[in-house]
Amino acid sequence: MVIPQHVAIILDGNGRWAKSKMMPRNYGHVRGAQNLEVICEDAYKMGIKYLTVYLFSTENWKRPEDEVNALMKLFRSYTKTCVKTAMKNNMKVRTIGDPSVLDEDLRESLRVLEETSKNNTGLNFQIAINYGGRDEIVRAIRKVAADCVAGHISPEEITEEKFAGYLDTHDIPDPDLLIRTSGEQRLSNYLIWQLAYTEFYFTDVPWPAFTKEDLKKAIEKYNSRERRFGGVKEE
Ligand code: IPE
Ligand code: IPE
Ligand code: MG
């Protein structure tokens, strides 16, 4: 079986999963964060080199204040646990998204997480927090425009490759497989540039209940498809 090099996940359905158990939404988020630790380890053992997960979108600020606060609190504790798991499992952790509006202490914890794990050589683990694909592209355009004004690059020199170098994911290959849990079949502003040729896999399983077996199923499905990239099937 071919193991995709880069798997991106939209971990969705925490709230609905909790509701089905007659529990508050935040319980779903807590269990979702615990499951992420487990799946990270499984992914690495299966041979996945890059895992990129959507933790909080630029649109998620529109949720009720209580829920946003609870999520930020959860990210604070998750970030601290993640440093330990990263060092135990040789994971290199990076964040994508715009950290500037996050609270200073959370920003600092994320910085420490990246710095502490930067020389690890196992799983490359990307956390998308306050991430939006459109926002990422606009931030990249601002940087390109500034470089144009400064004379570092001319408009004619801007190619797809050069532009991709301005994105948050500049040193990360594009995902081979995208998984979205819990039934919705949309991107919700996730990695809209990077997913141009990615295979999509949707499952009804909500994120807190998603297991290694579900990950295997997604990879099996990925294997049964023909990747084309605009060409024809290679014989
Ligand atoms: C995903 O679960 C986690 C975040 C977006 C933070 P949801 O909170 O979206 O759960 P549902 O989709 O409402 O069930
Ligand atoms: C996408 O899930 C964002 C994350 C998983 C962080 P949402 O649950 O927020 O997406 P919509 O609102 O259903 O599109
Ligand atoms: Mg959702």
mmCIF file with all atom_site columns, C-alpha atoms and ligand atoms in Angstrom, residues 10-12 16 54-57 60 63 180 184 186-188, ligand 2:
data_model
loop_
_atom_site.group_PDB
_atom_site.id
_atom_site.type_symbol
_atom_site.label_atom_id
_atom_site.label_alt_id
_atom_site.label_comp_id
_atom_site.label_asym_id
_atom_site.label_entity_id
_atom_site.label_seq_id
_atom_site.pdbx_PDB_ins_code
_atom_site.Cartn_x
_atom_site.Cartn_y
_atom_site.Cartn_z
_atom_site.occupancy
_atom_site.B_iso_or_equiv
_atom_site.pdbx_formal_charge
_atom_site.auth_seq_id
_atom_site.auth_comp_id
_atom_site.auth_asym_id
_atom_site.auth_atom_id
_atom_site.pdbx_PDB_model_num
ATOM   1  C CA . ILE A 1 10  ? -10.259 18.830 8.964  1.00 0.00 ? 10  ILE A CA 1
ATOM   2  C CA . LEU A 1 11  ? -11.112 17.477 12.392 1.00 0.00 ? 11  LEU A CA 1
ATOM   3  C CA . ASP A 1 12  ? -14.793 18.165 12.543 1.00 0.00 ? 12  ASP A CA 1
ATOM   4  C CA . ARG A 1 16  ? -22.128 16.767 17.469 1.00 0.00 ? 16  ARG A CA 1
ATOM   5  C CA . TYR A 1 54  ? -7.180  22.311 11.276 1.00 0.00 ? 54  TYR A CA 1
ATOM   6  C CA . LEU A 1 55  ? -7.627  23.351 14.897 1.00 0.00 ? 55  LEU A CA 1
ATOM   7  C CA . PHE A 1 56  ? -9.229  26.784 14.619 1.00 0.00 ? 56  PHE A CA 1
ATOM   8  C CA . SER A 1 57  ? -10.276 28.749 11.558 1.00 0.00 ? 57  SER A CA 1
ATOM   9  C CA . ASN A 1 60  ? -14.342 30.204 14.240 1.00 0.00 ? 60  ASN A CA 1
ATOM   10 C CA . ARG A 1 63  ? -18.745 31.092 17.644 1.00 0.00 ? 63  ARG A CA 1
ATOM   11 C CA . ARG A 1 180 ? -12.715 15.554 6.691  1.00 0.00 ? 180 ARG A CA 1
ATOM   12 C CA . GLU A 1 184 ? -19.652 17.722 5.822  1.00 0.00 ? 184 GLU A CA 1
ATOM   13 C CA . ARG A 1 186 ? -16.645 21.321 2.122  1.00 0.00 ? 186 ARG A CA 1
ATOM   14 C CA . LEU A 1 187 ? -13.254 22.895 2.683  1.00 0.00 ? 187 LEU A CA 1
ATOM   15 C CA . SER A 1 188 ? -14.267 25.603 5.160  1.00 0.00 ? 188 SER A CA 1
HETATM 16 C C1 . IPE B 2 .   ? -13.751 23.791 10.106 1.00 0.00 ? 2   IPE B C1 1
HETATM 17 O O1 . IPE B 2 .   ? -14.783 23.275 10.842 1.00 0.00 ? 2   IPE B O1 1
HETATM 18 C C2 . IPE B 2 .   ? -12.724 24.397 11.010 1.00 0.00 ? 2   IPE B C2 1
HETATM 19 C C3 . IPE B 2 .   ? -11.993 23.468 11.871 1.00 0.00 ? 2   IPE B C3 1
HETATM 20 C C4 . IPE B 2 .   ? -12.124 22.168 11.887 1.00 0.00 ? 2   IPE B C4 1
HETATM 21 C C5 . IPE B 2 .   ? -11.061 24.098 12.761 1.00 0.00 ? 2   IPE B C5 1
HETATM 22 P P1 . IPE B 2 .   ? -16.110 24.119 11.135 1.00 0.00 ? 2   IPE B P1 1
HETATM 23 O O2 . IPE B 2 .   ? -17.014 23.198 11.868 1.00 0.00 ? 2   IPE B O2 1
HETATM 24 O O3 . IPE B 2 .   ? -15.772 25.387 11.810 1.00 0.00 ? 2   IPE B O3 1
HETATM 25 O O4 . IPE B 2 .   ? -16.623 24.437 9.668  1.00 0.00 ? 2   IPE B O4 1
HETATM 26 P P2 . IPE B 2 .   ? -18.046 24.828 9.157  1.00 0.00 ? 2   IPE B P2 1
HETATM 27 O O5 . IPE B 2 .   ? -18.484 26.002 9.954  1.00 0.00 ? 2   IPE B O5 1
HETATM 28 O O6 . IPE B 2 .   ? -18.920 23.628 9.401  1.00 0.00 ? 2   IPE B O6 1
HETATM 29 O O7 . IPE B 2 .   ? -17.864 25.097 7.710  1.00 0.00 ? 2   IPE B O7 1
#
